[in-house]
PDB file of C-alpha atoms in Angstrom:
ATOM      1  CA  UNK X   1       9.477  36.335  -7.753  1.00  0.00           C
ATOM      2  CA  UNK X   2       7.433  33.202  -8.577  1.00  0.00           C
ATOM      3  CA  UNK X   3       8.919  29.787  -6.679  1.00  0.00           C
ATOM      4  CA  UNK X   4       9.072  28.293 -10.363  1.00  0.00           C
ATOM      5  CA  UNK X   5      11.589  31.358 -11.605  1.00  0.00           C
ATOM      6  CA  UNK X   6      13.682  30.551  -8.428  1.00  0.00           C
ATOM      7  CA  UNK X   7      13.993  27.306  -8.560  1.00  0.00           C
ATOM      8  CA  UNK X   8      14.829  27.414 -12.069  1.00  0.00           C
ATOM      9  CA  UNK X   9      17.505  30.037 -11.970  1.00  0.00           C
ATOM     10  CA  UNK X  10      19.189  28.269  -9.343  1.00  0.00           C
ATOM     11  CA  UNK X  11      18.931  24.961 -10.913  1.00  0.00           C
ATOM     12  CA  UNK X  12      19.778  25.816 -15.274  1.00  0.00           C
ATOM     13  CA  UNK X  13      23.261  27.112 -14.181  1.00  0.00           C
ATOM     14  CA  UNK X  14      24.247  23.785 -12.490  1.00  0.00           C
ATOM     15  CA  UNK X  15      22.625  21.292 -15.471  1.00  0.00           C
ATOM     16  CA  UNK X  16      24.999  23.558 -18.084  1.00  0.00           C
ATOM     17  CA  UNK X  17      27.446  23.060 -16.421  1.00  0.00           C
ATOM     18  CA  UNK X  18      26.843  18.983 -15.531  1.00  0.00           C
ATOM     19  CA  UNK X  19      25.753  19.161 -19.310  1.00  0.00           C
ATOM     20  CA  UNK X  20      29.068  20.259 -20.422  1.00  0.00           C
ATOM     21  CA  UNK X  21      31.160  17.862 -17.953  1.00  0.00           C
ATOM     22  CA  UNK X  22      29.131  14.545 -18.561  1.00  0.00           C
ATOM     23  CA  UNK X  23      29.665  15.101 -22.392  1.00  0.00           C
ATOM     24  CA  UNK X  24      33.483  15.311 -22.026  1.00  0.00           C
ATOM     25  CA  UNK X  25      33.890  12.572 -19.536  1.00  0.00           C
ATOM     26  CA  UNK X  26      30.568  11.331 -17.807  1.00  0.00           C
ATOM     27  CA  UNK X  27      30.025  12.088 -14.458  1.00  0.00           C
ATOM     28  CA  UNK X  28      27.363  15.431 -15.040  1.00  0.00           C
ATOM     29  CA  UNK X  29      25.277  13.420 -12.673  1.00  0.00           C
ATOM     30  CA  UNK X  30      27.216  14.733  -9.601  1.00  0.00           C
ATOM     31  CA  UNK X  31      26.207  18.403 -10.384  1.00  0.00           C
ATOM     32  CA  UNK X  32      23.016  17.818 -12.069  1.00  0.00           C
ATOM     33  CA  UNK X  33      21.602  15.473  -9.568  1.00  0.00           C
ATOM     34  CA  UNK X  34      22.915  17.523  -6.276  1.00  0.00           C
ATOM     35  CA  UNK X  35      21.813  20.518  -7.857  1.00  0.00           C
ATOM     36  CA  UNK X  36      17.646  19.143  -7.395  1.00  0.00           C
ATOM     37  CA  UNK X  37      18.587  17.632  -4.120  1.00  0.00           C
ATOM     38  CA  UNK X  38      19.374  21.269  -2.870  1.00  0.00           C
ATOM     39  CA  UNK X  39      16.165  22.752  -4.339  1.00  0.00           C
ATOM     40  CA  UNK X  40      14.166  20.407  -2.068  1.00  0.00           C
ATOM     41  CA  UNK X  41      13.332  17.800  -4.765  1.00  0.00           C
ATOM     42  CA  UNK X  42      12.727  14.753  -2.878  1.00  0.00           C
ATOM     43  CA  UNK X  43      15.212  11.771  -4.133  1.00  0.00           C
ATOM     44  CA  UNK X  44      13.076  10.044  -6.145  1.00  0.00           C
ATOM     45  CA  UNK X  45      11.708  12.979  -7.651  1.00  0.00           C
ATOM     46  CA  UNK X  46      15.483  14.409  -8.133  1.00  0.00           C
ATOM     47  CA  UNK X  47      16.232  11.331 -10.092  1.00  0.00           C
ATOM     48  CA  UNK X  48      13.318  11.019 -12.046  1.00  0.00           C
ATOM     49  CA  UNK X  49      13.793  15.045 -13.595  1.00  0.00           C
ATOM     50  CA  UNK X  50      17.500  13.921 -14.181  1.00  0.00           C
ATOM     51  CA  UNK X  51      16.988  11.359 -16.266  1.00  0.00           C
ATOM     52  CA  UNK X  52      14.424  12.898 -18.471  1.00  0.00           C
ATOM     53  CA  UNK X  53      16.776  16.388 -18.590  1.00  0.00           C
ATOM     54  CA  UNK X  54      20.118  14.445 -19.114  1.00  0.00           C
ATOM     55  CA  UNK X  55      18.693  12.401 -21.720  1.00  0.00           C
ATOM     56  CA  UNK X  56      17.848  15.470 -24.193  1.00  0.00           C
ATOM     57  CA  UNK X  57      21.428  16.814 -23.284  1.00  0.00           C
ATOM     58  CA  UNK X  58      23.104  13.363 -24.298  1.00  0.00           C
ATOM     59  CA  UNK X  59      21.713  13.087 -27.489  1.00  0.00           C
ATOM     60  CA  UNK X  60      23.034  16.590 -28.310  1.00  0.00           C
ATOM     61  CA  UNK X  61      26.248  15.469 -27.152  1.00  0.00           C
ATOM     62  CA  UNK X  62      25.754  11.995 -29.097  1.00  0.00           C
ATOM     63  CA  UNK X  63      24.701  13.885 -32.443  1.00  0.00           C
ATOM     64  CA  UNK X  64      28.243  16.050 -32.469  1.00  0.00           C
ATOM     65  CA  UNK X  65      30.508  13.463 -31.831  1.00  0.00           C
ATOM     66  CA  UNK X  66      28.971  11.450 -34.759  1.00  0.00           C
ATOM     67  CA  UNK X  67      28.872  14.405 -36.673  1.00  0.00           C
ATOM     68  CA  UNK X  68      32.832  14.330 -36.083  1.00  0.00           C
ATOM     69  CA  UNK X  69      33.606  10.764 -36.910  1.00  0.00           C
ATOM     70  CA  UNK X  70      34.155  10.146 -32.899  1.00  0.00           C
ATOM     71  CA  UNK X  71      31.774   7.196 -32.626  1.00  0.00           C
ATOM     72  CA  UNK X  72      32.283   3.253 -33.117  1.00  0.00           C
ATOM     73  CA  UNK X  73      28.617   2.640 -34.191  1.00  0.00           C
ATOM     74  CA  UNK X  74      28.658  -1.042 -33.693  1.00  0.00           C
ATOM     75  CA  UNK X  75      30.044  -1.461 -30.287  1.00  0.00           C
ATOM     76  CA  UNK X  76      28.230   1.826 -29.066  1.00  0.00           C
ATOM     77  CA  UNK X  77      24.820  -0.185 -30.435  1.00  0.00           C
ATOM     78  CA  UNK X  78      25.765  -3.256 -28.717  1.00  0.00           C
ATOM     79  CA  UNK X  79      26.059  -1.295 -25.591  1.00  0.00           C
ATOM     80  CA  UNK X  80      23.015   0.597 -26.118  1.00  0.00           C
ATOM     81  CA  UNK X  81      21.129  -2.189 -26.070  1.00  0.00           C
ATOM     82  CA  UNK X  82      22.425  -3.681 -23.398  1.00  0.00           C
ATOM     83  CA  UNK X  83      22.123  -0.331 -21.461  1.00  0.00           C
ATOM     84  CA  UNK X  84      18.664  -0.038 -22.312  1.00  0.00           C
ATOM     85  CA  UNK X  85      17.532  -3.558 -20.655  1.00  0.00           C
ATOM     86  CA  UNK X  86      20.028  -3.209 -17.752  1.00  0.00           C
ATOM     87  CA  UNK X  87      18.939   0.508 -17.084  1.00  0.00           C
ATOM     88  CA  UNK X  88      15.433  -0.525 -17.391  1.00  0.00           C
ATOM     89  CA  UNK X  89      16.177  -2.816 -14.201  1.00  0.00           C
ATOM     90  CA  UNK X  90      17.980  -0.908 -12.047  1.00  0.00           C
ATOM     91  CA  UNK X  91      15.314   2.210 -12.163  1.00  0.00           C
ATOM     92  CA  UNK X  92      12.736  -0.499 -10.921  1.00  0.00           C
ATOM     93  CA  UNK X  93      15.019  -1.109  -8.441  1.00  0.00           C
ATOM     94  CA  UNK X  94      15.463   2.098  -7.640  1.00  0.00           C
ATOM     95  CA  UNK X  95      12.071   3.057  -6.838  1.00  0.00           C
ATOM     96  CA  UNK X  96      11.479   0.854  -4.385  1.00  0.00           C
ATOM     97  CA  UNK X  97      14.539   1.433  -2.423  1.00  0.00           C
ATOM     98  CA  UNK X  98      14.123   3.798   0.485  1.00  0.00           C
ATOM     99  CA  UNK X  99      15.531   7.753   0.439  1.00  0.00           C
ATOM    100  CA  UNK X 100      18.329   6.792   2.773  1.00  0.00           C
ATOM    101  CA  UNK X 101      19.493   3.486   1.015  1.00  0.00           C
ATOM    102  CA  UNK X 102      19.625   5.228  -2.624  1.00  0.00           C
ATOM    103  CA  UNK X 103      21.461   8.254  -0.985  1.00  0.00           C
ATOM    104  CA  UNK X 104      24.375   5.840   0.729  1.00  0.00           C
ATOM    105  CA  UNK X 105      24.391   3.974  -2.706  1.00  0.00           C
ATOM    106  CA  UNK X 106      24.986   7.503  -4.370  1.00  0.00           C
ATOM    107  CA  UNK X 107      27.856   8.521  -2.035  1.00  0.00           C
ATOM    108  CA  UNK X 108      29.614   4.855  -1.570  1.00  0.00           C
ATOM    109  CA  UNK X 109      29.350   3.601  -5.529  1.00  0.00           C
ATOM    110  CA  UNK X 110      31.806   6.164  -7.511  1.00  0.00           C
ATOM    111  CA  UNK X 111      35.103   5.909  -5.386  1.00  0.00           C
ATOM    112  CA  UNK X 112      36.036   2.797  -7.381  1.00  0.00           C
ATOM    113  CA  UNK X 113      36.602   4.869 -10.236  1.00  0.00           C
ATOM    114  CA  UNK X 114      39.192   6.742  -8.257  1.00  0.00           C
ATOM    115  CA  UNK X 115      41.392   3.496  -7.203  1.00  0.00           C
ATOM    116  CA  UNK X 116      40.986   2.129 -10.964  1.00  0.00           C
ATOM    117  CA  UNK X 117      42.751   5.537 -12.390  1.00  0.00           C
ATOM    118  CA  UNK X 118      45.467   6.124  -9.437  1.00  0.00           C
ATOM    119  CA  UNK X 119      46.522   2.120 -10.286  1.00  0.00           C
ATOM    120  CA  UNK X 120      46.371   2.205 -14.161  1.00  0.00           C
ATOM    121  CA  UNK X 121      48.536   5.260 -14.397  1.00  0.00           C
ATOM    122  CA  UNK X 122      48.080   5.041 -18.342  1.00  0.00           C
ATOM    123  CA  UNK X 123      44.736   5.594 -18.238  1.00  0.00           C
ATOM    124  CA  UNK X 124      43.406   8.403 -20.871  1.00  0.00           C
ATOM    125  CA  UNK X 125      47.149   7.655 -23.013  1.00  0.00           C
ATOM    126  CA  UNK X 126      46.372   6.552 -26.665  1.00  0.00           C
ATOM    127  CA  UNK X 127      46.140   2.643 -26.735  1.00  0.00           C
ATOM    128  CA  UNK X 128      47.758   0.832 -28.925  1.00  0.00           C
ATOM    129  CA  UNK X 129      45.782  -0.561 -31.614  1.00  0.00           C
ATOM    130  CA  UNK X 130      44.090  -4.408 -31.681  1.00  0.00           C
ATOM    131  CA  UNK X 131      42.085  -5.983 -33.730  1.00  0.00           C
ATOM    132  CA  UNK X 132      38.965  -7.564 -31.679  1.00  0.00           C
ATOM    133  CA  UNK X 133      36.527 -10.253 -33.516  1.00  0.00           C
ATOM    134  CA  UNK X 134      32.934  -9.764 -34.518  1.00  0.00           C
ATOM    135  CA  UNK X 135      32.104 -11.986 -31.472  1.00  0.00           C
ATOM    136  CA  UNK X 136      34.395  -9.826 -28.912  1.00  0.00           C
ATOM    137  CA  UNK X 137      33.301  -6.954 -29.904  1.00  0.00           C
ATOM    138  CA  UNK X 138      29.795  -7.779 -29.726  1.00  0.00           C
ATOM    139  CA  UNK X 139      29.645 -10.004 -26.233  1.00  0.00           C
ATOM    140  CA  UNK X 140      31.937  -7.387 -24.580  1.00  0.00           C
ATOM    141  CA  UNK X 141      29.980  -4.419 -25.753  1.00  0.00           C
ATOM    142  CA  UNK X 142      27.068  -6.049 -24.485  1.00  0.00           C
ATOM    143  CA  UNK X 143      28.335  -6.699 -21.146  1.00  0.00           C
ATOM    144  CA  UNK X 144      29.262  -3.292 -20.764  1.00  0.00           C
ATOM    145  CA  UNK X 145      26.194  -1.544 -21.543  1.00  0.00           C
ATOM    146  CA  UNK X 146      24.146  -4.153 -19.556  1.00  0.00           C
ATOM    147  CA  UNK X 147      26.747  -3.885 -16.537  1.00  0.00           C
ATOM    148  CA  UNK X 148      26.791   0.644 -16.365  1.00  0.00           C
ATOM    149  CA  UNK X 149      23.343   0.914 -17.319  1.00  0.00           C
ATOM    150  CA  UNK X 150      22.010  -0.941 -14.616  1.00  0.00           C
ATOM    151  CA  UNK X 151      24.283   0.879 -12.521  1.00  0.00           C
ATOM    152  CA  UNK X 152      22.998   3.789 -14.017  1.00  0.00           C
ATOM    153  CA  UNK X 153      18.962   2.817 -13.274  1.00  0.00           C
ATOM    154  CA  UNK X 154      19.996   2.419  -9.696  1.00  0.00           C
ATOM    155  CA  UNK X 155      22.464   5.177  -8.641  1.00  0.00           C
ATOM    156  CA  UNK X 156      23.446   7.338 -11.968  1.00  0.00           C
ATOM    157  CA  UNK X 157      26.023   9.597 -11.398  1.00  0.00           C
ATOM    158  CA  UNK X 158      29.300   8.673 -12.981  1.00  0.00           C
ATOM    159  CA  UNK X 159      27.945   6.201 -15.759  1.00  0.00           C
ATOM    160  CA  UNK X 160      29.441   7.962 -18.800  1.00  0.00           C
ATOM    161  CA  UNK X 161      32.757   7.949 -17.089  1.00  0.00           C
ATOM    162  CA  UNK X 162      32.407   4.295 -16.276  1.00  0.00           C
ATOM    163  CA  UNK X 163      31.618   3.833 -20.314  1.00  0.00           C
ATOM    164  CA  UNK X 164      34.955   5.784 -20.823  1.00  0.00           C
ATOM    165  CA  UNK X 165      36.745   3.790 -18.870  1.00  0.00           C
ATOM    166  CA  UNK X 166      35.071   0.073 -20.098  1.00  0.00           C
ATOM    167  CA  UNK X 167      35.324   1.048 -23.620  1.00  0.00           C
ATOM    168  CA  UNK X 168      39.198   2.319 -23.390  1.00  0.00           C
ATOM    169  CA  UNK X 169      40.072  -0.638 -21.080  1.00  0.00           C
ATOM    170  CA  UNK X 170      38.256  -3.669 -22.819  1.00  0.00           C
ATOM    171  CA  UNK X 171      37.731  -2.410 -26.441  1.00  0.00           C
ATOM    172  CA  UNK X 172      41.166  -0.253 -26.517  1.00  0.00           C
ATOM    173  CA  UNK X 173      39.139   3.081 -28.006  1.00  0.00           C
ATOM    174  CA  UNK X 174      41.347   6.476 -27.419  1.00  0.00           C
ATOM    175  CA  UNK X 175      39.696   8.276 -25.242  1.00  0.00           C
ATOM    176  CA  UNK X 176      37.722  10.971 -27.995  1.00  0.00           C
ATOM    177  CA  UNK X 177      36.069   7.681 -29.452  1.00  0.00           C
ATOM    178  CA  UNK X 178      35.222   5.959 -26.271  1.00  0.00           C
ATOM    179  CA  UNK X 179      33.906   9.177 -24.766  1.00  0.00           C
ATOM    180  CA  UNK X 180      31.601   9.854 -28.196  1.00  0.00           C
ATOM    181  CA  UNK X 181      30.674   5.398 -27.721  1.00  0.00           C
ATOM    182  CA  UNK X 182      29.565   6.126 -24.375  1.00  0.00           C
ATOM    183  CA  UNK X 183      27.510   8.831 -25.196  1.00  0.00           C
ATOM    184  CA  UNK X 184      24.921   6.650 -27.435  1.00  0.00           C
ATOM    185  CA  UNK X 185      24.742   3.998 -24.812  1.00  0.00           C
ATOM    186  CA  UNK X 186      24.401   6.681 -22.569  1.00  0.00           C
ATOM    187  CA  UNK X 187      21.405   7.834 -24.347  1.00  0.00           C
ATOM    188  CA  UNK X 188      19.955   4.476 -24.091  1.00  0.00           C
ATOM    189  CA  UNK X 189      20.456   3.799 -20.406  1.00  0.00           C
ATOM    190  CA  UNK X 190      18.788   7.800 -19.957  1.00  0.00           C
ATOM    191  CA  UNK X 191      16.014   6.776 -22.093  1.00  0.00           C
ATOM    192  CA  UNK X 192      14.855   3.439 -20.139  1.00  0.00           C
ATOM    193  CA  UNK X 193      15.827   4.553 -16.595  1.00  0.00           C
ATOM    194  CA  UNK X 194      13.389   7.917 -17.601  1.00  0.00           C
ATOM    195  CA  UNK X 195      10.564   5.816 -19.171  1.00  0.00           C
ATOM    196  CA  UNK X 196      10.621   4.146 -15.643  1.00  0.00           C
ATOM    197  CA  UNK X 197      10.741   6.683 -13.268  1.00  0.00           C
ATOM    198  CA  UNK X 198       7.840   8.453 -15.919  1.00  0.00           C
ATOM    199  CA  UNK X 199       5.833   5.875 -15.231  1.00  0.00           C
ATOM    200  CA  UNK X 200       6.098   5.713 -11.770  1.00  0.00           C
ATOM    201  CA  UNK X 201       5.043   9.639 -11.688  1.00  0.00           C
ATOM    202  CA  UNK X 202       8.643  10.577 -10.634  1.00  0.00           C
ATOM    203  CA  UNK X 203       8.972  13.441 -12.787  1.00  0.00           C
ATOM    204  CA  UNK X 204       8.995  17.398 -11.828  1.00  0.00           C
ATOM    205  CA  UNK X 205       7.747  18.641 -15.790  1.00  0.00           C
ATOM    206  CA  UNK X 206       7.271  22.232 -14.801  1.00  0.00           C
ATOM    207  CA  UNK X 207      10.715  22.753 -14.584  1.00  0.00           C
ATOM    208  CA  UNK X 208      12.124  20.058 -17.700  1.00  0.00           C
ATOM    209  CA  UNK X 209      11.909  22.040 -20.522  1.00  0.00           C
ATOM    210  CA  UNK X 210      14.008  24.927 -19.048  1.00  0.00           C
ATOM    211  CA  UNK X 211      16.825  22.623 -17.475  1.00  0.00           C
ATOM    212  CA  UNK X 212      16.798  20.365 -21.050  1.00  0.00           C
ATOM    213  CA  UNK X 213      17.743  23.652 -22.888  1.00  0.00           C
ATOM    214  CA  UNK X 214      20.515  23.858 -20.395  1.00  0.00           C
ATOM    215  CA  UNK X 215      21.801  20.436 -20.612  1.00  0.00           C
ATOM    216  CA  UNK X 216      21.680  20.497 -24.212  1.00  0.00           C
ATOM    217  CA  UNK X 217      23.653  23.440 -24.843  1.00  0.00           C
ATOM    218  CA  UNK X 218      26.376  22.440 -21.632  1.00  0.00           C
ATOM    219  CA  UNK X 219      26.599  19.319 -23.676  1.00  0.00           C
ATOM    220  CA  UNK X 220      27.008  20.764 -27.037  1.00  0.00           C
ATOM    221  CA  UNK X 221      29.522  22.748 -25.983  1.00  0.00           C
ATOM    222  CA  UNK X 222      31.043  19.946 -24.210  1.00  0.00           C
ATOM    223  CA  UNK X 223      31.482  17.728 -27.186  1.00  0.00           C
ATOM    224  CA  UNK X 224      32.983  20.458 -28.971  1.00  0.00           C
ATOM    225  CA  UNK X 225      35.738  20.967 -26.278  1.00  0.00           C
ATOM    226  CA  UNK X 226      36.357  17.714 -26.327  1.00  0.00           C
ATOM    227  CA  UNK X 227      36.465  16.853 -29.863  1.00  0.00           C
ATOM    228  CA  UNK X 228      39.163  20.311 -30.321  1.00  0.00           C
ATOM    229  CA  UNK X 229      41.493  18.817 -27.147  1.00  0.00           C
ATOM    230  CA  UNK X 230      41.710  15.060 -27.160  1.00  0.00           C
ATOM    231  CA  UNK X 231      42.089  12.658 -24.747  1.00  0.00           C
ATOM    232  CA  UNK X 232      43.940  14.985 -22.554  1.00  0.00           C
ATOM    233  CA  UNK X 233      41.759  17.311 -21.970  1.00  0.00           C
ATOM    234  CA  UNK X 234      39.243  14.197 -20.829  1.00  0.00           C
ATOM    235  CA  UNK X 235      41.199  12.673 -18.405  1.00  0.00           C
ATOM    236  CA  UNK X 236      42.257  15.820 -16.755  1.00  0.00           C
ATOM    237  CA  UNK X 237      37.802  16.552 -16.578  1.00  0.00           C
ATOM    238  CA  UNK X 238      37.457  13.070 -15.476  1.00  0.00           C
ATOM    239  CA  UNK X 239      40.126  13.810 -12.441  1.00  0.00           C
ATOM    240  CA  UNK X 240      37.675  17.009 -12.192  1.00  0.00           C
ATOM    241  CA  UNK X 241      35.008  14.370 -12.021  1.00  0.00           C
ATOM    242  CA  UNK X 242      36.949  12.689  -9.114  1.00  0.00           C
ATOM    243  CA  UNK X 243      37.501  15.751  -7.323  1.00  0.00           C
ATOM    244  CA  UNK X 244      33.666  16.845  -6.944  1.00  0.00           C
ATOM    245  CA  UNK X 245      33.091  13.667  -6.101  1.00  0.00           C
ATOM    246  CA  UNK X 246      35.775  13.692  -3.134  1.00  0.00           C
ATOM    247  CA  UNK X 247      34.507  17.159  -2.115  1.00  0.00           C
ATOM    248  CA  UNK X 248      31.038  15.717  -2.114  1.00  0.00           C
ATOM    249  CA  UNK X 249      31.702  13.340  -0.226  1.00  0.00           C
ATOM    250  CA  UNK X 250      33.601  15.103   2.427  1.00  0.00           C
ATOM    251  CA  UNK X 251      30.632  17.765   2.579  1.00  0.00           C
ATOM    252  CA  UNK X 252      27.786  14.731   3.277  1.00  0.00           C
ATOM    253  CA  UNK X 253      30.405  13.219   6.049  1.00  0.00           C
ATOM    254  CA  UNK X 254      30.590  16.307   7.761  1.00  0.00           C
ATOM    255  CA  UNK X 255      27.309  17.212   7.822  1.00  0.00           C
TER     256      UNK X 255
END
């Protein structure tokens, strides 16, 4: 069997299946981006394929909740744009940090999340409703997409949950809304952080086309589970989410 069939057959299961995660509540990354490490993609090159394969999936996922009347269009635009300059930043960054420094940033970064839910016990609940101003709305938004999607250039895994979570928190979305908001600046921060690591040659295209089919119809799906359930049926993925991430890092400490 050719090495391309092999590696793709092992790899299309996994970027479903991240596909379908990351569109209910962010945090694909830590399938999709584990799944190239353990073909033998070098780091860089792991990263690079993920962005350009995640991206395709996201705007699936972006296009359905739209579609559904799940998006805020302009604080999701606010945060796109701030996504797309902040993600554009951290993938420089990225690139010329070593193997072993963006690995420890992968495994150290996402446990935050897990203190911020087991504190704010209402976390995924229905908010109550407030009215923000123009100028709120738009500074905050702003802020967020500049804050995750630089986070996202640099280490990636877990950005659409921290969207959720900023969204919900400082804009008081339920949880359908903010996970359809995070989605567009999602796509944003996939786009720039992809256009950088193109351009920097860190991009495996035999095997993109294959694993973007994949993560467009995990995400599709995705959307549509999440869109049916509510806002329960995120936060109990995003304590998925948590879980891998636990697991994942148990696994590396071990080793």
């Amino acid at each position: 069997m050719p090495e391309l069939l092999k590696l793709c057959l092992f790899i299309c299961p996994l970027i479903f299946l991240g596909g379908f995660v990351d569109s209910v509540a962010g945090g694909g990354g830590l399938i999709t981006l584990p799944a190239y490490l353990m073909a033998g993609l070098p780091v860089h090159l792991a990263a690079g394929t993920n962005k350009v394969v995640n991206g395709s999936g996201s705007a699936i996922a972006s296009v359905k909740y739209f579609r559904s009347g799940k998006i805020q269009l302009r604080p999701s635009l606010w945060a796109a744009a701030g996504a797309l300059a902040g993600a554009s930043f951290g993938a420089r960054i990225a690139m010329h940090l070593s193997d072993r420094v963006l690995q420890g940033l992968m495994l150290v970064a996402l446990p935050v999340v897990a203190v911020f839910l087991v504190v704010k016990k209402d976390f995924g609940k229905e908010p109550e409703a407030r009215d923000h101003s123009r100028q709120y709305i738009v500074l905050v938004s702003l802020a967020i997409g500049l804050a995750v999607g630089c986070y996202d250039g640099i280490v990636g895994p877990g950005t659409g949950t921290l969207l959720i979570m900023a969204f919900t928190a400082l804009l008081h979305m339920d949880m359908v809304t903010a996970s359809g908001s995070a989605k567009v600046a999602n796509v944003a921060s996939n786009v720039a952080s992809a256009v950088a690591f193109i351009l920097g040659g860190q991009v495996m295209w035999s095997i993109v086309l294959p694993a973007a089919a994949c993560s467009i119809l995990g995400n599709y799906c995705g959307a549509r589970y999440a869109i049916r359930g509510g806002g329960q049926r995120i936060r109990i993925m995003i304590f998925v989410v948590l879980g891998m991430m636990f697991v994942k890092m148990l696994a590396d400490l071990i080793a």
